PDB file of C-alpha atoms in Angstrom:
ATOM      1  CA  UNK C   1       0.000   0.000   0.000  1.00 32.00           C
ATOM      2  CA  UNK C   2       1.311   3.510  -1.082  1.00 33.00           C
ATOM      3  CA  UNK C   3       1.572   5.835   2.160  1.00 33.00           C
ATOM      4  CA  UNK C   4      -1.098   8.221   1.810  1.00 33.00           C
ATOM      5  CA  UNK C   5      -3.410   7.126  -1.240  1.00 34.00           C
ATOM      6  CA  UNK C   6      -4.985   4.286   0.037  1.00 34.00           C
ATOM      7  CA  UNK C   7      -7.283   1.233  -2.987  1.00 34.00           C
ATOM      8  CA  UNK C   8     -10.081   3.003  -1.411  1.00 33.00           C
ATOM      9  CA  UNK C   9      -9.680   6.588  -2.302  1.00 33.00           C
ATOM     10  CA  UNK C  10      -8.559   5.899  -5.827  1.00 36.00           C
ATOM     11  CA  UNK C  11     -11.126   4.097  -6.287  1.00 32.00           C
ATOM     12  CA  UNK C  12     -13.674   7.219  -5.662  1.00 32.00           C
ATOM     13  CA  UNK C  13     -11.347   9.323  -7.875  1.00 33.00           C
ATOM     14  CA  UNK C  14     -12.305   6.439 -10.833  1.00 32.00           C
ATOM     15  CA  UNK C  15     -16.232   6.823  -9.845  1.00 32.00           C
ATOM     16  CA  UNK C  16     -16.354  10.993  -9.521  1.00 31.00           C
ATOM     17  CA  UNK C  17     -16.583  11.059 -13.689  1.00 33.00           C
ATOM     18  CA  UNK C  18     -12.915  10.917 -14.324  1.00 35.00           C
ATOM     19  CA  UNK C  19     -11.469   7.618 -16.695  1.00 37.00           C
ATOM     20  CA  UNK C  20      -8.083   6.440 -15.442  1.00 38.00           C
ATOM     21  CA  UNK C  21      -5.496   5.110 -18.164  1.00 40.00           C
ATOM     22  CA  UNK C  22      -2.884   2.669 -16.813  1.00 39.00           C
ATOM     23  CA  UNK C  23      -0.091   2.191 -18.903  1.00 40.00           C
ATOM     24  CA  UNK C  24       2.778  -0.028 -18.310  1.00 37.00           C
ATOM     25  CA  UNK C  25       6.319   0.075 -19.937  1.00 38.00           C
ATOM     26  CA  UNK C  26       9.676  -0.952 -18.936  1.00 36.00           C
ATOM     27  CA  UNK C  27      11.837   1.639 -18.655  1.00 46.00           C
ATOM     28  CA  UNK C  28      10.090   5.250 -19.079  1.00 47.00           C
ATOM     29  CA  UNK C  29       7.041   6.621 -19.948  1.00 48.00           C
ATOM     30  CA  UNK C  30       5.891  10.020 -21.384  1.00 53.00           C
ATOM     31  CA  UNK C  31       5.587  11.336 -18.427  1.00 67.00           C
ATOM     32  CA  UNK C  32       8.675  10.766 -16.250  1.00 83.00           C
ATOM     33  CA  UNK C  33      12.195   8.711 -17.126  1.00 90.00           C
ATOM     34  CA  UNK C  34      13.300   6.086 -15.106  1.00 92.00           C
ATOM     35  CA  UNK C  35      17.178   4.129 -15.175  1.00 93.00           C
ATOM     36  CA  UNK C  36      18.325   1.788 -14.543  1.00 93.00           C
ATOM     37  CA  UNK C  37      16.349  -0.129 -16.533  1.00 88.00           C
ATOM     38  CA  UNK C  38      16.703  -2.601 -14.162  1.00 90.00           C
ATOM     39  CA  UNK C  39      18.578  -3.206 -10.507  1.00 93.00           C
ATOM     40  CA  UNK C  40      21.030  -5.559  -9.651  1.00 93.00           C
ATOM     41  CA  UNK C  41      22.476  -5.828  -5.393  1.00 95.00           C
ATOM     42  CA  UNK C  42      24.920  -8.262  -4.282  1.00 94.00           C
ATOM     43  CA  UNK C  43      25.449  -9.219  -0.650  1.00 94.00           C
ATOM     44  CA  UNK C  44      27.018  -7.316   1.595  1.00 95.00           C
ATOM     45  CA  UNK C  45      25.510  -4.291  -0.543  1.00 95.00           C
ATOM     46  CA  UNK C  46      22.138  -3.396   0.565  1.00 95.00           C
ATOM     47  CA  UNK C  47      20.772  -0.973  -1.721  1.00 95.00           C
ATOM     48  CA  UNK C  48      20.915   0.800  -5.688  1.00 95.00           C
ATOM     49  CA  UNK C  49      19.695   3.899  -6.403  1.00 96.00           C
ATOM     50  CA  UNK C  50      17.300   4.824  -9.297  1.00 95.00           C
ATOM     51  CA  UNK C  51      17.147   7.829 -11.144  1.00 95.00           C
ATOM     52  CA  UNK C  52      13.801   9.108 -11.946  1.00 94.00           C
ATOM     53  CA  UNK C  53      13.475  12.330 -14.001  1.00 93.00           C
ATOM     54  CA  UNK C  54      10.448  14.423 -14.856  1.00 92.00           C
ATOM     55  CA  UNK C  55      11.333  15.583 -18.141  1.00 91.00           C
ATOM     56  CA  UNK C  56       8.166  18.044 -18.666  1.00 88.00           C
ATOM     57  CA  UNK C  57       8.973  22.133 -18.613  1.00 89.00           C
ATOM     58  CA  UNK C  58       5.685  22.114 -17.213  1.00 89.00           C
ATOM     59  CA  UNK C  59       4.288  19.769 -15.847  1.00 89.00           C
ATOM     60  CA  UNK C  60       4.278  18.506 -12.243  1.00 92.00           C
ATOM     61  CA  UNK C  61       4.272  15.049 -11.446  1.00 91.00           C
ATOM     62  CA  UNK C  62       2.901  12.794  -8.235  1.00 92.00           C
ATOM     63  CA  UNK C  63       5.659   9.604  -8.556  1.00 92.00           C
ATOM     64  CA  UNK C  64       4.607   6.196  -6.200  1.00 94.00           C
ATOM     65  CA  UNK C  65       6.874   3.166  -5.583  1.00 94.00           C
ATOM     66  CA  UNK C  66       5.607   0.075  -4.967  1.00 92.00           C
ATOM     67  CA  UNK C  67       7.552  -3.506  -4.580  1.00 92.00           C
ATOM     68  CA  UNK C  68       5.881  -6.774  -6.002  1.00 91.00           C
ATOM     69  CA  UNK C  69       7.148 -10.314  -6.504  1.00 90.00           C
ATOM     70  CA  UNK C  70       7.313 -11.200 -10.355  1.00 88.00           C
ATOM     71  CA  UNK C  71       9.636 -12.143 -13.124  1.00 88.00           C
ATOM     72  CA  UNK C  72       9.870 -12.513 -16.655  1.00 87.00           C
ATOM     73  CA  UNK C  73       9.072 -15.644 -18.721  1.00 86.00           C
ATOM     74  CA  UNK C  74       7.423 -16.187 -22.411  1.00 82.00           C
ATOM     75  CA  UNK C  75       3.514 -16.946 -23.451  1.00 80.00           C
ATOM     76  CA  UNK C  76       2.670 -19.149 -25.805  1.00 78.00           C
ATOM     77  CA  UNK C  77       3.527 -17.406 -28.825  1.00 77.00           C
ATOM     78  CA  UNK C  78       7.422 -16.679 -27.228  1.00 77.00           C
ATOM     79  CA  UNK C  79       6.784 -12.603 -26.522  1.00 81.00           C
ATOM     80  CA  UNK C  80       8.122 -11.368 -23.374  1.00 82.00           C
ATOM     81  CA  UNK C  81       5.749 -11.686 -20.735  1.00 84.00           C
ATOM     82  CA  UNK C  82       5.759  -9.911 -17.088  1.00 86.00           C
ATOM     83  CA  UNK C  83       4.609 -12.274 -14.514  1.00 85.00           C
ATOM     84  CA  UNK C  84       3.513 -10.053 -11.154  1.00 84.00           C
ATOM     85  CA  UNK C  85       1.700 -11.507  -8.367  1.00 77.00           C
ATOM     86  CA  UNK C  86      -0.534  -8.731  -6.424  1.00 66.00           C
ATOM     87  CA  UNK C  87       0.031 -10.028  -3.170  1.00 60.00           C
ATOM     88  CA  UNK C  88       3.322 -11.817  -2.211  1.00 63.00           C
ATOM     89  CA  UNK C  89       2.748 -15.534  -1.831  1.00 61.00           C
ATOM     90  CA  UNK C  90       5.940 -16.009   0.486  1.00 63.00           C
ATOM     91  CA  UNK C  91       7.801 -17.750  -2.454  1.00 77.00           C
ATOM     92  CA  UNK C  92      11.053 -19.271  -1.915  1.00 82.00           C
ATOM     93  CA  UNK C  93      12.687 -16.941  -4.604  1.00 90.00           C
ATOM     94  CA  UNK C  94      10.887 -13.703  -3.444  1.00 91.00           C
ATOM     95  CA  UNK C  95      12.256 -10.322  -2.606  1.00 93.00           C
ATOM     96  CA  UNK C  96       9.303  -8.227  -2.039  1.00 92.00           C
ATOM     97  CA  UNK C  97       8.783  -8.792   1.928  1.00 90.00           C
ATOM     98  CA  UNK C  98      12.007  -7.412   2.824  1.00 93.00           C
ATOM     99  CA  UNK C  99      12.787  -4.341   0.225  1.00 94.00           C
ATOM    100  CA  UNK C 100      11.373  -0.961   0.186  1.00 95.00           C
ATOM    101  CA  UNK C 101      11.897   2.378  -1.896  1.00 95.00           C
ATOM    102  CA  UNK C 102      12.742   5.482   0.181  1.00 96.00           C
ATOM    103  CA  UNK C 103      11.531   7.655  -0.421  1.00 96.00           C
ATOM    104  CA  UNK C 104       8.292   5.831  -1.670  1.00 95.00           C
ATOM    105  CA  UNK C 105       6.400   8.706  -2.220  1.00 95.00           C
ATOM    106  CA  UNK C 106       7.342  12.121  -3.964  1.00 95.00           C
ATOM    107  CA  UNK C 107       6.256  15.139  -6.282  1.00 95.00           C
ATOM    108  CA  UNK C 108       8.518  15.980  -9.077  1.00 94.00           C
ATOM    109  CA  UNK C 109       8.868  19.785 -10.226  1.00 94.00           C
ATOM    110  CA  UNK C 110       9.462  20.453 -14.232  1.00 92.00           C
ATOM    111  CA  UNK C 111      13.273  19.022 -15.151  1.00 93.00           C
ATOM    112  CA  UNK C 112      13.470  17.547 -11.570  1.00 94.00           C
ATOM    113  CA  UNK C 113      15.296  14.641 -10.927  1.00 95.00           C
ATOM    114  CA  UNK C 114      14.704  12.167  -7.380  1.00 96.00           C
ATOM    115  CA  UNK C 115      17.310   9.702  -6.570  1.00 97.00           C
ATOM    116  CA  UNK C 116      15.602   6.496  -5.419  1.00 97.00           C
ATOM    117  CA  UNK C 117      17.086   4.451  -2.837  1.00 97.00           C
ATOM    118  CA  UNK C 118      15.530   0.533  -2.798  1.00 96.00           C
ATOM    119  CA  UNK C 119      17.196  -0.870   0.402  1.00 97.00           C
ATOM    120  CA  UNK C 120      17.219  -4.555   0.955  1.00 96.00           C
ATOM    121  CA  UNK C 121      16.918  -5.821   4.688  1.00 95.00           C
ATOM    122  CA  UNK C 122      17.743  -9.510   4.022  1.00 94.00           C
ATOM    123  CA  UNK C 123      17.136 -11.639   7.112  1.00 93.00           C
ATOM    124  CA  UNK C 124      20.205 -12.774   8.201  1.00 92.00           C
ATOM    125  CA  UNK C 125      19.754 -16.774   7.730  1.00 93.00           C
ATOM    126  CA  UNK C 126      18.845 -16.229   4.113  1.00 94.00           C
ATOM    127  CA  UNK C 127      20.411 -19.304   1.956  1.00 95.00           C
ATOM    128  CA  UNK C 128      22.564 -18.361  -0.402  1.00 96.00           C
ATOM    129  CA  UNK C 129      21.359 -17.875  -4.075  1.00 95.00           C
ATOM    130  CA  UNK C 130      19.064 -15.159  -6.192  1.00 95.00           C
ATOM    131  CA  UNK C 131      15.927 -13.449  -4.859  1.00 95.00           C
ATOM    132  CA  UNK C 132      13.708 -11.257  -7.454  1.00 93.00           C
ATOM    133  CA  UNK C 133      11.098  -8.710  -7.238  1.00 93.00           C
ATOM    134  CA  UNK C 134       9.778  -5.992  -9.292  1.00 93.00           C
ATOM    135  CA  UNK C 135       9.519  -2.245  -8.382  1.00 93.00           C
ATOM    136  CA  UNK C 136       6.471  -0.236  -9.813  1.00 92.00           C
ATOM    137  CA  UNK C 137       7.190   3.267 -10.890  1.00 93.00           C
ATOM    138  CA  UNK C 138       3.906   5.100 -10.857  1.00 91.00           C
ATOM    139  CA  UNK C 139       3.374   8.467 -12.008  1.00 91.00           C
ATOM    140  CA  UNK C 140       0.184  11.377 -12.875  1.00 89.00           C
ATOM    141  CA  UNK C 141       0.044  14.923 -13.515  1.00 89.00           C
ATOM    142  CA  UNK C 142       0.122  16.500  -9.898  1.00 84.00           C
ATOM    143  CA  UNK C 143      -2.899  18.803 -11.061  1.00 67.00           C
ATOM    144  CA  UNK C 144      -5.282  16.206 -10.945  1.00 54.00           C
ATOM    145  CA  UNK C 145      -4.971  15.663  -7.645  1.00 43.00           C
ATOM    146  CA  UNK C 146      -5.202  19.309  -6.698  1.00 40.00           C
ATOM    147  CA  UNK C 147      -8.566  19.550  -8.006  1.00 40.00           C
ATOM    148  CA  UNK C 148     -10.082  16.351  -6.021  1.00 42.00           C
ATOM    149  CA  UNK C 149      -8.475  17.646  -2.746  1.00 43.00           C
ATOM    150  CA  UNK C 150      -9.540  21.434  -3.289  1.00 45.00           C
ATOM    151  CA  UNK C 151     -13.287  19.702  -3.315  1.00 49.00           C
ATOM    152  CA  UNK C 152     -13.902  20.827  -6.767  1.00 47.00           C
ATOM    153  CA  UNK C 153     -16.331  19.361  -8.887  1.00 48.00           C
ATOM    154  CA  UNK C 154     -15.509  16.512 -11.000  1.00 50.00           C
ATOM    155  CA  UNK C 155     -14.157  16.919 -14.257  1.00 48.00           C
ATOM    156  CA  UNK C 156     -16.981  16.569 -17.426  1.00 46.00           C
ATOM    157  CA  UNK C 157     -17.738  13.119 -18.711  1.00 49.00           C
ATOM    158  CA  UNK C 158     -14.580  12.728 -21.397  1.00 51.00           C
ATOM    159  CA  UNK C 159     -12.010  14.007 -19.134  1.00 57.00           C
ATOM    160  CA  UNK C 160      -9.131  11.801 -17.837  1.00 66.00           C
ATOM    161  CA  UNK C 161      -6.032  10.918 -15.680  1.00 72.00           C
ATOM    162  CA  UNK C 162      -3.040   9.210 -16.841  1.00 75.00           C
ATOM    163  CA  UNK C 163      -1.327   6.884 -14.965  1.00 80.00           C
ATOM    164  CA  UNK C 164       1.566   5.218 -16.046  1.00 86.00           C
ATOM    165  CA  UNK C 165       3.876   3.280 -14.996  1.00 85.00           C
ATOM    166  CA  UNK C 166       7.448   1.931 -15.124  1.00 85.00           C
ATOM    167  CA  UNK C 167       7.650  -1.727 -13.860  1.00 87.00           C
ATOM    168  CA  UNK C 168      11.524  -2.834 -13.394  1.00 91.00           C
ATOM    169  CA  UNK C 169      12.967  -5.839 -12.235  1.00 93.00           C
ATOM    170  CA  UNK C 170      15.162  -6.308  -8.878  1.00 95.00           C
ATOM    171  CA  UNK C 171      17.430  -9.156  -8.351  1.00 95.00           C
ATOM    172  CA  UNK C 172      19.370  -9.572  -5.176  1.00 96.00           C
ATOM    173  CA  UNK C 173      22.379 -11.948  -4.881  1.00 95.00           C
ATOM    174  CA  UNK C 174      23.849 -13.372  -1.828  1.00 95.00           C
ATOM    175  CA  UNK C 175      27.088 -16.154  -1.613  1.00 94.00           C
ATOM    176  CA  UNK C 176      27.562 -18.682  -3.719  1.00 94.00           C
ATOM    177  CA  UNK C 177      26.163 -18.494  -7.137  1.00 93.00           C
ATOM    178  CA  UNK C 178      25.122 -21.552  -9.539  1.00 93.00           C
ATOM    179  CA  UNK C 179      22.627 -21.791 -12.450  1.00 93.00           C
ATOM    180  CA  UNK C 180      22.371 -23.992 -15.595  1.00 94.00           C
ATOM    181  CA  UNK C 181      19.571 -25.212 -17.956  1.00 95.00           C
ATOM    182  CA  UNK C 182      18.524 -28.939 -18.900  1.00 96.00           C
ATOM    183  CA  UNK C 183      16.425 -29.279 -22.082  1.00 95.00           C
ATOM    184  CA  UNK C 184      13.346 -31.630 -21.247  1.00 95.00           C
ATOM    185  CA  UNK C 185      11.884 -31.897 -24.416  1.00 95.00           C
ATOM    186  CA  UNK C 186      12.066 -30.318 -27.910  1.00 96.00           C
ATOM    187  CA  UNK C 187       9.300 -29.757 -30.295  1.00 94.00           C
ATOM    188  CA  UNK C 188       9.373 -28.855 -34.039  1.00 94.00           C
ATOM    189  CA  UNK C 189       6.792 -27.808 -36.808  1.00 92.00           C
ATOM    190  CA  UNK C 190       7.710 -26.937 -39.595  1.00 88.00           C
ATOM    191  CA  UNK C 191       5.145 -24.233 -41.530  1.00 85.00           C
ATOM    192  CA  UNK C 192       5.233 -22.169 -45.210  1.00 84.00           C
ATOM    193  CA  UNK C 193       7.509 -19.695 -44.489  1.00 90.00           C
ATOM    194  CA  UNK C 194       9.401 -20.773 -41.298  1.00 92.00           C
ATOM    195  CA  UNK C 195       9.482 -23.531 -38.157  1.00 93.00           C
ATOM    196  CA  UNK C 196       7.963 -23.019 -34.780  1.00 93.00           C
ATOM    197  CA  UNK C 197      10.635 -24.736 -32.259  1.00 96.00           C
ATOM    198  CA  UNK C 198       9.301 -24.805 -28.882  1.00 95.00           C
ATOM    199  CA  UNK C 199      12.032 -25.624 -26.606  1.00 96.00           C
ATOM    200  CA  UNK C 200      10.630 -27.050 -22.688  1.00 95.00           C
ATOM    201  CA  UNK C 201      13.509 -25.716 -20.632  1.00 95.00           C
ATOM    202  CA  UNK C 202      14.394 -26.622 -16.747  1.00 96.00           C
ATOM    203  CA  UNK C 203      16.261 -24.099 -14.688  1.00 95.00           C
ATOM    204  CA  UNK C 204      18.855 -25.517 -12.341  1.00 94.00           C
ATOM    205  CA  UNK C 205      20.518 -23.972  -9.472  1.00 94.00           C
ATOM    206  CA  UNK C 206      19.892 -21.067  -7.551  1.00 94.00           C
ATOM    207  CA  UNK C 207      19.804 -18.175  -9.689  1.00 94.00           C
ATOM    208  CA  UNK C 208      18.550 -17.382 -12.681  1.00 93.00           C
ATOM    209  CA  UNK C 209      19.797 -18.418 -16.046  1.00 93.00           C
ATOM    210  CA  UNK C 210      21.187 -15.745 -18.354  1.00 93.00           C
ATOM    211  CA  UNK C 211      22.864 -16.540 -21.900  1.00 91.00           C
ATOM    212  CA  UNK C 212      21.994 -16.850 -25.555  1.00 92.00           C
ATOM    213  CA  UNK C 213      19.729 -18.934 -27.121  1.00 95.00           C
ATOM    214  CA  UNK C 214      21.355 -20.107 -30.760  1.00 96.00           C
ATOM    215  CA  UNK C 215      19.257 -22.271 -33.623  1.00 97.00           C
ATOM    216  CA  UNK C 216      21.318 -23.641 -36.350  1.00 97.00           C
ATOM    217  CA  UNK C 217      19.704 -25.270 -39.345  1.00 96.00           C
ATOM    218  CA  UNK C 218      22.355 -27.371 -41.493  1.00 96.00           C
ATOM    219  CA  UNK C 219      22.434 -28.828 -44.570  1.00 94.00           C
ATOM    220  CA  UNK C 220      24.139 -32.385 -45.439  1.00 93.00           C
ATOM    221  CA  UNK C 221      27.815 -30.532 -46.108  1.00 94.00           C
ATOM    222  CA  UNK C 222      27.229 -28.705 -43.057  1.00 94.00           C
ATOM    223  CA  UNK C 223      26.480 -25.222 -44.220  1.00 95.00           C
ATOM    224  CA  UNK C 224      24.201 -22.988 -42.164  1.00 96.00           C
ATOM    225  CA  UNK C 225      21.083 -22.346 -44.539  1.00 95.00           C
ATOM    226  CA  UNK C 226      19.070 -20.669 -41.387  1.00 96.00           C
ATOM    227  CA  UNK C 227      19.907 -19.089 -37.636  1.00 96.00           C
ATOM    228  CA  UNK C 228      18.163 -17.541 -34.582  1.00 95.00           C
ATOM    229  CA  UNK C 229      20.100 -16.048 -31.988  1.00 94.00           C
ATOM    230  CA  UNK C 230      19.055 -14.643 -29.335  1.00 91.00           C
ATOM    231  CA  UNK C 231      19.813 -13.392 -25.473  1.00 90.00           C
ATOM    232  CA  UNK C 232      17.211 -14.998 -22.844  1.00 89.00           C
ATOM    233  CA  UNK C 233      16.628 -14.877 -19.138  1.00 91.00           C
ATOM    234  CA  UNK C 234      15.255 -18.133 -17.556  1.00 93.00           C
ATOM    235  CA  UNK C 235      13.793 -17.834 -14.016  1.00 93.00           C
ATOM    236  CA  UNK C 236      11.297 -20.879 -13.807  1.00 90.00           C
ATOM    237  CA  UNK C 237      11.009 -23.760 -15.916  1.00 92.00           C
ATOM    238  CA  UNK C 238       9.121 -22.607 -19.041  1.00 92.00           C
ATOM    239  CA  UNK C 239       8.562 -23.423 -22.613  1.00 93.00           C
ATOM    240  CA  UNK C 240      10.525 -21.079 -24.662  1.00 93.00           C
ATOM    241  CA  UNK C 241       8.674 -20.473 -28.186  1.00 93.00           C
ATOM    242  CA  UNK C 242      10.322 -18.966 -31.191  1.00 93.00           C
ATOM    243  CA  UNK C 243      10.014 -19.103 -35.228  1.00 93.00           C
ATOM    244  CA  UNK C 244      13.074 -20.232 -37.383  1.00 94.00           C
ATOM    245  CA  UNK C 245      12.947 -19.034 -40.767  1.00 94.00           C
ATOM    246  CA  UNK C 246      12.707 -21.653 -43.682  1.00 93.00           C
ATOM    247  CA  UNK C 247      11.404 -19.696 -46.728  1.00 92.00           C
ATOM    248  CA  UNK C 248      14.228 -19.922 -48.936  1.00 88.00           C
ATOM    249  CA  UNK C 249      14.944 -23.065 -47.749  1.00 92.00           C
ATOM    250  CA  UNK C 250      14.745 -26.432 -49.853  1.00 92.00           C
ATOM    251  CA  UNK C 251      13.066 -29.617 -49.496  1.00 91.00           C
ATOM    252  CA  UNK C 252      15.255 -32.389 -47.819  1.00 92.00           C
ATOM    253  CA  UNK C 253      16.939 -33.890 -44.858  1.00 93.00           C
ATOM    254  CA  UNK C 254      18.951 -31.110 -42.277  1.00 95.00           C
ATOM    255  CA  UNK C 255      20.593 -31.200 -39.252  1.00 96.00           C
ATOM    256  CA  UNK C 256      19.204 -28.831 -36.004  1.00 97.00           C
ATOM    257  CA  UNK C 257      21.133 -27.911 -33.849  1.00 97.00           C
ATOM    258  CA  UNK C 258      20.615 -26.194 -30.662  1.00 97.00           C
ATOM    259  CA  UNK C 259      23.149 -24.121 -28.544  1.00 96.00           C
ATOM    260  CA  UNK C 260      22.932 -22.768 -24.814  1.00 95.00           C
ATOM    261  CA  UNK C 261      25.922 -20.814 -23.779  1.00 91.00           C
ATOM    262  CA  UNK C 262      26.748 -17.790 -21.475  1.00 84.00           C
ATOM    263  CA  UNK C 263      29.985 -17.420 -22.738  1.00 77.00           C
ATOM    264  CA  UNK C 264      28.221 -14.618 -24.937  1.00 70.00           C
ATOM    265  CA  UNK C 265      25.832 -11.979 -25.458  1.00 63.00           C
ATOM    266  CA  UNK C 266      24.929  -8.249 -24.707  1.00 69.00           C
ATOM    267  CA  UNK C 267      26.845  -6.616 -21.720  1.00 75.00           C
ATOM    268  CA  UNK C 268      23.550  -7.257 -19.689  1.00 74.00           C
ATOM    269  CA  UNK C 269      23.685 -11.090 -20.078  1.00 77.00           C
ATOM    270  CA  UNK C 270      27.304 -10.981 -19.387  1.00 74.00           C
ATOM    271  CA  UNK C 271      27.254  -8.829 -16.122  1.00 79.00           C
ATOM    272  CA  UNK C 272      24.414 -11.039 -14.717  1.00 84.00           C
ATOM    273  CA  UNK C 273      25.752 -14.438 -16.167  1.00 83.00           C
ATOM    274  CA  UNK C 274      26.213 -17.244 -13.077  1.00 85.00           C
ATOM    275  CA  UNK C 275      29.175 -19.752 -14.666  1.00 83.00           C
ATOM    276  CA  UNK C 276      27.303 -22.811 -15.996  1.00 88.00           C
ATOM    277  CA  UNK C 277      27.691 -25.253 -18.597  1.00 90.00           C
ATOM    278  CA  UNK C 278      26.657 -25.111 -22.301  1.00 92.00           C
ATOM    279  CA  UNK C 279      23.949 -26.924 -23.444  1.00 95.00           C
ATOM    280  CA  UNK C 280      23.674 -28.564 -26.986  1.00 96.00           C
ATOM    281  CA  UNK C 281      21.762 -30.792 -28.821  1.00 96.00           C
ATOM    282  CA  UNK C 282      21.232 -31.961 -32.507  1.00 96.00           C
ATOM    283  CA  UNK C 283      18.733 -34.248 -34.452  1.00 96.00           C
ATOM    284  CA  UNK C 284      17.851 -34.590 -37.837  1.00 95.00           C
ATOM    285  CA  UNK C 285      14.628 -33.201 -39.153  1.00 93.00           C
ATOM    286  CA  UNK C 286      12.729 -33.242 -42.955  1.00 91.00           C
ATOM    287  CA  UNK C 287      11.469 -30.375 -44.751  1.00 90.00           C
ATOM    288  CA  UNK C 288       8.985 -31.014 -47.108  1.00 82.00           C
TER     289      UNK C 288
END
């Protein structure tokens, strides 16, 4: 609960004539900019900062943090997909009972910028391994409020208040680190223009599993007539859904290959990258 707007007075603001927009990005929104895009603290550390900037010349803005438990996965069609549970269920891998944003609660002038402090208060028997979370940037035009606390009447039918918010993810790392990947099952369809692989992945260990994701289609003297590469983040076991492209490819009998590796990848895969082993495997498949 955000100090000082409790469910039950927003919800009053929504009924006085007024239609709230929620919208959620990653990193910034129209209305205020937010880095890092996401926050990384390793044990003995206890907090990062985040920077978040009201860019407007104008406009005031009322800013809220919150802290949730959630993490990233895939749906069925392999787009990213935020996974936030409302109320912390007490998981094993959960950060949200013992962080909090200071301050949580703050109004940003035109071109101001708040530094953030999330502090983590770990309890002290804590195994070693990865814990995740997700804080909740929320932001709307400070006027708004004004006019719902100066007991003016509701704005006309059509009027509105933006909300929007920033939703970043948190990890926090204590001790020994270890992570890894085991391929349970591998699935192939081949289509017109290009083959859906779904790939039912395990995570092992007890963080979570960062490192690129490379396809390899082969022909009989081994050259590479299609690829997909691409960075990943595995938290929970999940089936990890992506298209290989097979339009210019011909008829006949190739090799697929499949490659998990940390070894590479974009600075972000690399800084959060627990040693593991590569993964790899390799059948033979028809096109027809």
């Amino acid at each position: 609960m955000v100090a000082g707007l409790s469910k039950r007075r927003w919800t009053r603001s929504i009924w006085s004539g007024l239609f709230v927009v929620v919208c959620s990005l990653t990193t910034a929104t129209s209305g205020v900019k937010v880095s890092p895009v996401q926050l990384l603290v390793v044990a003995p550390s206890r907090s990062a900062a985040l920077r978040v900037h009201n860019p407007s010349d104008k406009e005031e803005r009322e800013m809220w943090m919150e802290v949730k438990y959630g993490y990233q996965t895939t749906d069925e069609k392999g787009a990213p997909h935020v996974v936030i549970v409302p109320a912390d269920s007490g998981g094993a891998k959960s950060a949200a009972r013992w962080i909090r944003a200071y301050p949580e609660r703050f109004v940003l002038q035109p071109n101001a910028t708040q530094i953030v402090r999330v502090v983590a208060s770990a309890p002290p028997d804590l195994p070693d391994g990865e814990y995740w979370a997700r804080i909740v940037v929320s932001s709307k035009p400070l006027g708004a409020r004004r006019i719902k606390d100066a007991g003016a009447s509701p704005l006309p039918r059509g009027g509105f208040i933006t909300i929007e918010k920033a939703d970043l993810p948190f990890h926090y790392r204590k001790g020994k680190l270890t992570s890894g990947l085991v391929l349970r099952n591998v699935n192939t369809t081949p289509g017109k223009d290009s083959m859906r692989v779904a790939v039912d992945l395990q995570r092992i260990g007890n963080t979570s599993y960062w490192g690129t994701l490379t396809c390899r289609l082969r022909d009989h003297s081994g050259n590479v007539v299609s690829v997909y590469k691409k960075n990943l983040v595995v938290y929970q076991d999940e089936t990890y859904v992506y298209s290989l492209r097979t339009a210019n490819v011909p008829a006949g009998e190739y090799t697929f290959e499949l490659n998990f590796s940390n070894k590479e990848g974009s600075d972000m895969v690399r800084q959060y990258a627990a040693e593991s082993e590569a993964v790899n495997y390799s059948t033979k498949i028809n096109l027809q």
